[in-house]
PDB file of C-alpha atoms and ligand atoms in Angstrom:
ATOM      1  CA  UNK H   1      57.491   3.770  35.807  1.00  0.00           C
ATOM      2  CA  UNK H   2      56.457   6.506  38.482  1.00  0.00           C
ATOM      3  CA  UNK H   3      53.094   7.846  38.092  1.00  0.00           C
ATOM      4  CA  UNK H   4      50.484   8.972  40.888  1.00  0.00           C
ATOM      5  CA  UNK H   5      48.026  11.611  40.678  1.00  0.00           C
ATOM      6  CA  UNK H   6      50.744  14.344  41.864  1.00  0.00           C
ATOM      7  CA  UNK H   7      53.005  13.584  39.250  1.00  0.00           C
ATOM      8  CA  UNK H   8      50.305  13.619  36.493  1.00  0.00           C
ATOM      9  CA  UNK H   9      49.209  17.126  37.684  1.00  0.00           C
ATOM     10  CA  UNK H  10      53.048  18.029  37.711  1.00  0.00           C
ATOM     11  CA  UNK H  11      52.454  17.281  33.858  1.00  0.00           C
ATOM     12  CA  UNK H  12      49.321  18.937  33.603  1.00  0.00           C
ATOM     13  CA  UNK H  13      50.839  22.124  34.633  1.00  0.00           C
ATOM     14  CA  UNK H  14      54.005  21.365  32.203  1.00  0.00           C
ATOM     15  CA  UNK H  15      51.266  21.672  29.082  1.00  0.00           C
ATOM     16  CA  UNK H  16      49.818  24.763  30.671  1.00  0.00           C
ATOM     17  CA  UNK H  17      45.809  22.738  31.900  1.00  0.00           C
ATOM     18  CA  UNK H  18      44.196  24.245  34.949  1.00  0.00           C
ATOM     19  CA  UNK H  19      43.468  21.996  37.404  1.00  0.00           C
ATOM     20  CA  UNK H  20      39.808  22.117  38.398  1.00  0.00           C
ATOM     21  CA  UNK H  21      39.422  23.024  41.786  1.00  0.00           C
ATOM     22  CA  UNK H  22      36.581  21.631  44.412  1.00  0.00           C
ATOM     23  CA  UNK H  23      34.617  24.170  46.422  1.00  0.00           C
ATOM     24  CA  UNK H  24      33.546  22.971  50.212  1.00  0.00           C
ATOM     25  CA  UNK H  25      29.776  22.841  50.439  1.00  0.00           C
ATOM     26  CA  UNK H  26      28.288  25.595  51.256  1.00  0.00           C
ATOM     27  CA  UNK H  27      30.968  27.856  52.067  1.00  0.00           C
ATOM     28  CA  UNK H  28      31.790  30.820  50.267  1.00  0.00           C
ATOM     29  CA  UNK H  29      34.134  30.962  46.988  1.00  0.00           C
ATOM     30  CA  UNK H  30      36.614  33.063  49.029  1.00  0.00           C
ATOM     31  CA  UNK H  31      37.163  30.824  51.744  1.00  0.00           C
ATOM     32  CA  UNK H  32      37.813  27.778  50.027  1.00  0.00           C
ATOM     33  CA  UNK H  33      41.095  26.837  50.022  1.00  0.00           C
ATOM     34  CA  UNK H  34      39.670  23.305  48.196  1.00  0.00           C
ATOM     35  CA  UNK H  35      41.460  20.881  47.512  1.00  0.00           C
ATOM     36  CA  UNK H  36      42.657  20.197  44.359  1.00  0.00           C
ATOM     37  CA  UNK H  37      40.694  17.593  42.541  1.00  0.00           C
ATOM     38  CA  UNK H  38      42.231  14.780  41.422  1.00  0.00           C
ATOM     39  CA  UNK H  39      43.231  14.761  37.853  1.00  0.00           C
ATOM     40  CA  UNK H  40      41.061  12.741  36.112  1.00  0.00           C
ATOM     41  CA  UNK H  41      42.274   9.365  36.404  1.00  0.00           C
ATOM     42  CA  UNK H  42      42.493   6.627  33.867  1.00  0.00           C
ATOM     43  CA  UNK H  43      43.445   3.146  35.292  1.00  0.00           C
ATOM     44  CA  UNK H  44      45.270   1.359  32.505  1.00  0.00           C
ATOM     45  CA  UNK H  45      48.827   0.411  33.028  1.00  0.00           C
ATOM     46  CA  UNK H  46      51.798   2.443  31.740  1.00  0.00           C
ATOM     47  CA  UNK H  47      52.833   1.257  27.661  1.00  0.00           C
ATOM     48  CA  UNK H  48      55.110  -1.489  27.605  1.00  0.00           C
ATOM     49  CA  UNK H  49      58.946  -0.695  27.983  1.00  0.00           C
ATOM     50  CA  UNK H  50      60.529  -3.456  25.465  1.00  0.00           C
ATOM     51  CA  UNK H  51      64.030  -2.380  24.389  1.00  0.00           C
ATOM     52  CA  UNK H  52      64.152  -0.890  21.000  1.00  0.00           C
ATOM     53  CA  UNK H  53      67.433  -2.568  20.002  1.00  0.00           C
ATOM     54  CA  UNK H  54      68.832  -5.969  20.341  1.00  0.00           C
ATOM     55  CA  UNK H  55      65.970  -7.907  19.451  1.00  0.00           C
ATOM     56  CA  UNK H  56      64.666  -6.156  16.508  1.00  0.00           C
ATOM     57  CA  UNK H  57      63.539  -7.978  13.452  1.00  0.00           C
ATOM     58  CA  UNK H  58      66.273  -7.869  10.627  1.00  0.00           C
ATOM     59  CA  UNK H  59      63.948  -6.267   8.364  1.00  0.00           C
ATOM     60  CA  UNK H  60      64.414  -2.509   9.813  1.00  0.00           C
ATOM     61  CA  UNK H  61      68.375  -1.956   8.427  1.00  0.00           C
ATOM     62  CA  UNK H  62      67.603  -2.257   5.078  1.00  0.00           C
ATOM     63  CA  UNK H  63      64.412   0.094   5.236  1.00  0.00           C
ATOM     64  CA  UNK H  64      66.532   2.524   6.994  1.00  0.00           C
ATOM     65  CA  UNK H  65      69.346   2.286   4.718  1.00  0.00           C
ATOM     66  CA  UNK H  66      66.630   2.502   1.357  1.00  0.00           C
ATOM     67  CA  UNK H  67      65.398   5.471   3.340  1.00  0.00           C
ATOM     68  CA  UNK H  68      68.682   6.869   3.784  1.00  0.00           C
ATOM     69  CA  UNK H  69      69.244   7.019  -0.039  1.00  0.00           C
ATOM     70  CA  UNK H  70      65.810   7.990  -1.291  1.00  0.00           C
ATOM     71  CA  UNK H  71      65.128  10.234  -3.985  1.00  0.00           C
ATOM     72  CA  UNK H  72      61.963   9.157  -4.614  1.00  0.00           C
ATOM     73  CA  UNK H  73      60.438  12.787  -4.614  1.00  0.00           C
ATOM     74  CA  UNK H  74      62.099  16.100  -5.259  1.00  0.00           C
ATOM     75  CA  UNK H  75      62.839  16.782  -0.956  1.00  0.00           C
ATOM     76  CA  UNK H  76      66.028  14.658  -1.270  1.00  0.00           C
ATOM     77  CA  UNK H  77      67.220  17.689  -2.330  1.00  0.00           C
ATOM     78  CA  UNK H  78      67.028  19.835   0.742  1.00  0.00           C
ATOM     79  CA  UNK H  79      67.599  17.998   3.251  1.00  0.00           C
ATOM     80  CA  UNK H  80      70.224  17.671   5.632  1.00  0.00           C
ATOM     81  CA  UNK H  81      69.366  14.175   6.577  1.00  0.00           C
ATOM     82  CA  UNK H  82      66.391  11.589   6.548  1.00  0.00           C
ATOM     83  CA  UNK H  83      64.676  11.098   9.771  1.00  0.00           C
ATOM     84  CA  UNK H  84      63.582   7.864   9.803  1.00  0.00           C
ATOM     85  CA  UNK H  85      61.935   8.069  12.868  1.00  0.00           C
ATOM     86  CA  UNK H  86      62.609   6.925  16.654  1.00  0.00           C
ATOM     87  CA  UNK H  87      61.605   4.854  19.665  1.00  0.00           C
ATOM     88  CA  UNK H  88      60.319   1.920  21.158  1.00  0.00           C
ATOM     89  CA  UNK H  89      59.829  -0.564  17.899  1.00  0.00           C
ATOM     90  CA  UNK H  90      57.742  -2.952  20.216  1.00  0.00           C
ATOM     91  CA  UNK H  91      55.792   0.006  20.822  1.00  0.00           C
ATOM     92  CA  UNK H  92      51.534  -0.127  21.583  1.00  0.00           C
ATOM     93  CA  UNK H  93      51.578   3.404  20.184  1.00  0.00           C
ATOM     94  CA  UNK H  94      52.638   4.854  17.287  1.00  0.00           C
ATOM     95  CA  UNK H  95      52.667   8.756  17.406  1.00  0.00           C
ATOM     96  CA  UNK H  96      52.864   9.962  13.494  1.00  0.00           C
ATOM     97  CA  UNK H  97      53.144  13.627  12.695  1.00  0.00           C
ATOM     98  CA  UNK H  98      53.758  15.559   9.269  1.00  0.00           C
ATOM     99  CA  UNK H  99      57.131  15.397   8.340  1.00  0.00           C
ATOM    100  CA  UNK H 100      60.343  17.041  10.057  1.00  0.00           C
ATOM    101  CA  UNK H 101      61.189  20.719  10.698  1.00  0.00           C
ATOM    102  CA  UNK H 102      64.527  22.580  10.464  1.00  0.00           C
ATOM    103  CA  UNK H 103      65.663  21.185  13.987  1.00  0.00           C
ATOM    104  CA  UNK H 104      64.343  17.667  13.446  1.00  0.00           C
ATOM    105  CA  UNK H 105      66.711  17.904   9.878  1.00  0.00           C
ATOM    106  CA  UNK H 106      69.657  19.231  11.732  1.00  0.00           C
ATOM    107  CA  UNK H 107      69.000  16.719  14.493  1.00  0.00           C
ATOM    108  CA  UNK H 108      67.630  13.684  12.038  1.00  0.00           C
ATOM    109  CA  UNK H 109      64.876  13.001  14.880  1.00  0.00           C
ATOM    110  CA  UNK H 110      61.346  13.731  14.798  1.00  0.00           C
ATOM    111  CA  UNK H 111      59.539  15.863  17.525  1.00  0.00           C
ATOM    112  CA  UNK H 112      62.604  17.681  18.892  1.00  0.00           C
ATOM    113  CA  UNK H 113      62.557  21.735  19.583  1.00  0.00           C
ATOM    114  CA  UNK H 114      59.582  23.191  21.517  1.00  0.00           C
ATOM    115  CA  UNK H 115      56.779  21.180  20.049  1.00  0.00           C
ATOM    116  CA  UNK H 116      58.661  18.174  20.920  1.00  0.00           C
ATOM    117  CA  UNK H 117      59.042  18.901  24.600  1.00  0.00           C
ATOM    118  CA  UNK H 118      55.658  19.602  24.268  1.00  0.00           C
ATOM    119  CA  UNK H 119      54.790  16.160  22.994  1.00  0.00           C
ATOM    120  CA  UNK H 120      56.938  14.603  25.453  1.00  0.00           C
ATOM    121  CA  UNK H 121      54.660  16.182  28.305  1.00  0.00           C
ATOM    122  CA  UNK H 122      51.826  15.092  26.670  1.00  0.00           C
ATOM    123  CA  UNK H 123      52.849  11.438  26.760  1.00  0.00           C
ATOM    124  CA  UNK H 124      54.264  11.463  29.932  1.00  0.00           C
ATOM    125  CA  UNK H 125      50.562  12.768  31.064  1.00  0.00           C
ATOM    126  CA  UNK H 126      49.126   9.701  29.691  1.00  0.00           C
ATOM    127  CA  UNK H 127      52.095   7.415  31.011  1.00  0.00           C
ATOM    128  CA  UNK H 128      53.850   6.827  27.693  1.00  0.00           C
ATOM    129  CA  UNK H 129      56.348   8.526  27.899  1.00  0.00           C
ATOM    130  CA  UNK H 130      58.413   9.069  24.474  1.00  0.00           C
ATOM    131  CA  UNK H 131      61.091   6.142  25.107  1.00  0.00           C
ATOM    132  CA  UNK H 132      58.205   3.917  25.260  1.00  0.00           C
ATOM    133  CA  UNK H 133      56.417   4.557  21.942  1.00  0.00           C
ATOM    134  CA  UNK H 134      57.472   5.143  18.535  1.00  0.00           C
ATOM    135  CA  UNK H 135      57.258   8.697  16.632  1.00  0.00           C
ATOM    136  CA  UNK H 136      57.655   8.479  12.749  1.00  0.00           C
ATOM    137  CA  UNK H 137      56.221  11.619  10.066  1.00  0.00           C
ATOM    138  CA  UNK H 138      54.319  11.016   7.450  1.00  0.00           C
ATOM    139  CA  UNK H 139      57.324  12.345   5.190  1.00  0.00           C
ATOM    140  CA  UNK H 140      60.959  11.160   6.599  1.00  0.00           C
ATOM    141  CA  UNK H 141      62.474  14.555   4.587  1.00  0.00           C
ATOM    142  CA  UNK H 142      61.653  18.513   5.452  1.00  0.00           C
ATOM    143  CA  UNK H 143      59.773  20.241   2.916  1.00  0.00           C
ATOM    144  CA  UNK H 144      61.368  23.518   2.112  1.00  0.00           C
ATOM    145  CA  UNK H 145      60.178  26.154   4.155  1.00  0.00           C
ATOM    146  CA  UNK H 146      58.043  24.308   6.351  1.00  0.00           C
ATOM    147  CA  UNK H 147      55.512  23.967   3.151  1.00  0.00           C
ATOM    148  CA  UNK H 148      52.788  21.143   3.946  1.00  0.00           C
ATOM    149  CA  UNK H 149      53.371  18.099   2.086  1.00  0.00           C
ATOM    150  CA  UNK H 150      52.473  17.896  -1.897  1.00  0.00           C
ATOM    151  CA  UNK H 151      50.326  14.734  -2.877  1.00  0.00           C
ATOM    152  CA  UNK H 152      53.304  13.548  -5.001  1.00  0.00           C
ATOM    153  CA  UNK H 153      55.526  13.729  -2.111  1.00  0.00           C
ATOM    154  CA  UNK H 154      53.363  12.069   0.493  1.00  0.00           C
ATOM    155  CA  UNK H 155      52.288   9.123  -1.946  1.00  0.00           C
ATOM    156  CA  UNK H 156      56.090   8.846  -2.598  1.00  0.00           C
ATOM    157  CA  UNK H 157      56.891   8.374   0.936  1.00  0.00           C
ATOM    158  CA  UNK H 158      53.822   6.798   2.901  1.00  0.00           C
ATOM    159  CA  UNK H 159      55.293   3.330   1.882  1.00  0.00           C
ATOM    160  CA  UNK H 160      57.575   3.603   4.017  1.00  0.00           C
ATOM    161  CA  UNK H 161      55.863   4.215   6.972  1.00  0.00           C
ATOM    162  CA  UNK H 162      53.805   1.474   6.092  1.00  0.00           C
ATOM    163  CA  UNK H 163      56.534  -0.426   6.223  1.00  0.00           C
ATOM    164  CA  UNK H 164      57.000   0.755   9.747  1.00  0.00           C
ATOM    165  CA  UNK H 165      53.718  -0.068  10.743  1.00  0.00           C
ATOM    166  CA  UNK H 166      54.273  -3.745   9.459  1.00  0.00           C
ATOM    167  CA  UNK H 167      57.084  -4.070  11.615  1.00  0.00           C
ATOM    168  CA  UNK H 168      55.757  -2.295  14.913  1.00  0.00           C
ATOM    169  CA  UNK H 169      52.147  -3.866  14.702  1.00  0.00           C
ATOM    170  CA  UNK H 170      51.315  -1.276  17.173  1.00  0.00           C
ATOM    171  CA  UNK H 171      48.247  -1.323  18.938  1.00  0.00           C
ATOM    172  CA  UNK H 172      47.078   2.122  18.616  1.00  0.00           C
ATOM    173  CA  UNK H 173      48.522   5.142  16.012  1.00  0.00           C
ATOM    174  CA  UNK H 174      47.909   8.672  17.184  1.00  0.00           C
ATOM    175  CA  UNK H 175      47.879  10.791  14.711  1.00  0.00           C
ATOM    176  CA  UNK H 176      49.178  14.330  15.755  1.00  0.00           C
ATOM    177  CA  UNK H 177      48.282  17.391  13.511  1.00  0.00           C
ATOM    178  CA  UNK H 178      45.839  18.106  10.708  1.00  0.00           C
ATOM    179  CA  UNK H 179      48.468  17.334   7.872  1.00  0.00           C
ATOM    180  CA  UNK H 180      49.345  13.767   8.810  1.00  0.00           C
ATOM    181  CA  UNK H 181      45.678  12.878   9.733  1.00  0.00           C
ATOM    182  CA  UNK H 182      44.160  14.003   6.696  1.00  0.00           C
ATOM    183  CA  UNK H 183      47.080  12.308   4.314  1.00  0.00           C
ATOM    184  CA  UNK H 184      46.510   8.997   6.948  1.00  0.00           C
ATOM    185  CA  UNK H 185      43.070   9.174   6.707  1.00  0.00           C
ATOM    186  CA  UNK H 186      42.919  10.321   2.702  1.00  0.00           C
ATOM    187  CA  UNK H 187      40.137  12.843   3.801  1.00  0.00           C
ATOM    188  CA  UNK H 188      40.205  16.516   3.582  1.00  0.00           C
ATOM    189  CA  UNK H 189      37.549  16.525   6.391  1.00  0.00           C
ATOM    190  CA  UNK H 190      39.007  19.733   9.294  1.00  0.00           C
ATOM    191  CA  UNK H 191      40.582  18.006  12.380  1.00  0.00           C
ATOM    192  CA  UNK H 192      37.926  18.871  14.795  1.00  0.00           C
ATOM    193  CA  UNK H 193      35.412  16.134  12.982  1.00  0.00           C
ATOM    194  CA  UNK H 194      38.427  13.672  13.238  1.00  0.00           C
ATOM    195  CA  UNK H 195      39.036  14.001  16.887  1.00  0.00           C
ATOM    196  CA  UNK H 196      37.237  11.799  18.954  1.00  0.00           C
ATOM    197  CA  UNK H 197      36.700   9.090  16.717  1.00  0.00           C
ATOM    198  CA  UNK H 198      38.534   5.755  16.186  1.00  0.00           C
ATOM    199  CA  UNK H 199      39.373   5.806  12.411  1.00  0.00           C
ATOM    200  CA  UNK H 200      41.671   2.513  10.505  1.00  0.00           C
ATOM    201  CA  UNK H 201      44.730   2.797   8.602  1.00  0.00           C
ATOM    202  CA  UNK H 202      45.988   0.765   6.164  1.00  0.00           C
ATOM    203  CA  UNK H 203      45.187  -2.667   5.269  1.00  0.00           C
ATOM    204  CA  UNK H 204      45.944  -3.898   8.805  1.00  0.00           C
ATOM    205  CA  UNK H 205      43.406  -1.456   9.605  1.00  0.00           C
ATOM    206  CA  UNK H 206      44.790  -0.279  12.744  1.00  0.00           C
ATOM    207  CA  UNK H 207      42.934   1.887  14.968  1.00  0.00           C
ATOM    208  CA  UNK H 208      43.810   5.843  14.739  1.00  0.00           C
ATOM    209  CA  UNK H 209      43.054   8.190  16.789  1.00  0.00           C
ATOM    210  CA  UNK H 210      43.625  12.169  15.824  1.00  0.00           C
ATOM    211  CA  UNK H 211      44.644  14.933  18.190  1.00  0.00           C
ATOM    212  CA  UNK H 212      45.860  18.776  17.770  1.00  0.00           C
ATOM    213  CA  UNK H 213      50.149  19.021  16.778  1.00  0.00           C
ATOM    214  CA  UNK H 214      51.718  20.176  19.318  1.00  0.00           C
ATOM    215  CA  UNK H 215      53.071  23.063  17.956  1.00  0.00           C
ATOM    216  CA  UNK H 216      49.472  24.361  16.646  1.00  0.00           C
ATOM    217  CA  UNK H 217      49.195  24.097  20.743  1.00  0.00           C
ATOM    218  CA  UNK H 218      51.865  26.512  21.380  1.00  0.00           C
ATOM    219  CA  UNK H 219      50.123  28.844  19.077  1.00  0.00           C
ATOM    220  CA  UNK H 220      46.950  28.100  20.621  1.00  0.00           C
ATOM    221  CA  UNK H 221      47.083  27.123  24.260  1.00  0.00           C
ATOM    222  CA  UNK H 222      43.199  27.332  24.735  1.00  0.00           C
ATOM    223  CA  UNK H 223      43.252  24.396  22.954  1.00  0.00           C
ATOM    224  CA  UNK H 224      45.530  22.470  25.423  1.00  0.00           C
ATOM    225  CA  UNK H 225      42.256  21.086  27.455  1.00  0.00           C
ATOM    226  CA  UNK H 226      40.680  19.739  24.176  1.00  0.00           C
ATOM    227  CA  UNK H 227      44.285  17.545  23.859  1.00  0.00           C
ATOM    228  CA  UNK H 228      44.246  16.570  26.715  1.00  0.00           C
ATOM    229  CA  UNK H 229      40.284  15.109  26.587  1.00  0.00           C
ATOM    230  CA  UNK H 230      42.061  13.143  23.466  1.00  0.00           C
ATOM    231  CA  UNK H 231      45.023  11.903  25.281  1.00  0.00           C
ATOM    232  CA  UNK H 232      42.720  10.156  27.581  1.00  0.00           C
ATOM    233  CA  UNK H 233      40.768   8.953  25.028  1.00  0.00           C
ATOM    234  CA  UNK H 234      44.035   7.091  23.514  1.00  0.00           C
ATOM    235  CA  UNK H 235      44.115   5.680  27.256  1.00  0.00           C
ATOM    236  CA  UNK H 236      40.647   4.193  27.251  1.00  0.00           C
ATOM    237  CA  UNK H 237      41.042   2.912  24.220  1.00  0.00           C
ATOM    238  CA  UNK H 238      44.411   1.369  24.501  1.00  0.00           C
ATOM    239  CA  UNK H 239      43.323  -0.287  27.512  1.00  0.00           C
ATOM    240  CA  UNK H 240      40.323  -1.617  25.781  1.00  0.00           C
ATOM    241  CA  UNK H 241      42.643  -2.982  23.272  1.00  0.00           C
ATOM    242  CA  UNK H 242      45.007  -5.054  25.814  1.00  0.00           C
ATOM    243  CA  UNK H 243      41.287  -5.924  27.558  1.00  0.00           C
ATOM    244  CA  UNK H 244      40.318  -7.523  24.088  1.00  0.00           C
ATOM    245  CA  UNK H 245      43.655  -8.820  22.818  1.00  0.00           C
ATOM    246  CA  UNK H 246      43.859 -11.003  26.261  1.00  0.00           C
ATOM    247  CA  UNK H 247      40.607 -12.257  25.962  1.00  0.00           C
ATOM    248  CA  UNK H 248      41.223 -13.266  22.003  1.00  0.00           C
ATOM    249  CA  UNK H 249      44.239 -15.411  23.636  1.00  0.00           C
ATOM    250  CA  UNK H 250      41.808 -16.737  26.035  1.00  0.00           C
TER     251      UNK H 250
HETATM  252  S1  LIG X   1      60.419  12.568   1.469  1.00  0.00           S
HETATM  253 FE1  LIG X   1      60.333  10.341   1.458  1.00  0.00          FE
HETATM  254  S2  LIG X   1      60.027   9.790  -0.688  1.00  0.00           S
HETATM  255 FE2  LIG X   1      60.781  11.920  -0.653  1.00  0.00          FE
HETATM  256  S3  LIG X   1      63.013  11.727  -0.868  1.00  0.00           S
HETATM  257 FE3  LIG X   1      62.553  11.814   1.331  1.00  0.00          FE
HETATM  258  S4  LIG X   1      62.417   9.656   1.946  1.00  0.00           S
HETATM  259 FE4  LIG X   1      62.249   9.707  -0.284  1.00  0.00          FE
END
């Protein structure tokens, strides 16, 4: 995959992050056309690129189909579709957000509109881009006006991302937005005391990790620098993962 500082600033600049910039020492503020520092770099390899189809354990048809026909909770009702979810199902990462939107209904795939091109930029500025990971919801059917999730709905429906999980064994979920890390987490604790932290999810207890959704950061691009000191935390820590998985092999 191409990468290189340049191209990470390119993405920088896509989500909106100034670029610090270096002063020459000892000359004034005005006459330093500085270079531009480097974006901070993290030196863990770009997420594995496996193929999502052709080799994919039997067991994800007949979840898709049972998700297909749910009517498990009362959203079967409204939607247009089920959106299972999409990507890489080898992935290291599994991005999980709230449940789907009007466009992701119409389109039956997560993270699509404006906060998805946002989310693609984000992963793309941490080299994982979206083909390489796998983005599910919390809830696979829209909630009527955009509503957060009821209880009912999300206990109805978290099995089968579980399910998901099973079959991905990801290294690493990422948990984008305060609705699908609180319901993940079963906390009502605010986002900004989740952040930074390595939770566990599920019996597996895979690592978590909790950043801002991307289209809270479309309402709020201040906060685009805080994501972006999260994305790199999902670096360090995935590499830290692969470091620790190769030395379990031995
Ligand atoms: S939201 Fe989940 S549990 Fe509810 S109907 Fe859709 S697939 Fe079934």
């Amino acid at each position: 995959m191409s990468g290189g500082p340049l191209l990470r600033a390119q993405y920088l600049e896509s989500l909106g992050i100034d670029r610090y910039v270096r002063r020459q020492s000892g000359a004034p503020a005005a006459a330093a056309p500085a270079p531009v520092a480097p974006t901070p770099t993290i030196l863990t390899a770009p997420l594995a690129t496996a193929p999502s189809s052709g080799d994919s354990d039997p067991r994800w048809e007949p979840l898709a189909a049972e998700v297909r026909a749910c009517t498990k909770c009362g959203l079967h009702a409204g939607r247009t579709q089920t959106v299972f979810g999409v990507g890489n199902r080898h992935a290291e990462l599994l991005v999980v957000g709230e449940a789907p939107g009007a466009e992701e209904d119409r389109q039956g795939e997560p993270f699509v509109g404006r906060a998805g091109q946002l989310l693609n930029s984000m992963l793309r500025a941490m080299r994982a881009p979206r083909e390489t990971v796998y983005i599910a919801n919390v809830l696979k059917c829209r909630p009527p006006g955009n509503r957060d999730p009821a209880p009912e709905e999300v206990r109805c429906c978290l099995p089968y991302l579980q399910r998901q999980i099973e079959l991905i064994a990801p290294r690493l979920m990422l948990a984008v937005g305060r609705i699908a890390a609180q319901n993940l987490l079963a906390t009502d604790t605010p986002i900004g005391k989740l952040r930074g932290a390595v939770h566990r999810f599920g019996t597996q207890g895979t690592p978590l990790i909790v950043t801002y959704h991307p289209a809270y950061l479309l309402r709020s691009p201040g906060q685009k620098r805080q994501s972006w000191v999260d994305l790199r935390f999902v670096q360090r820590e995935l590499a830290q993962l692969r470091a620790s998985a190769r030395s379990a092999k031995g």
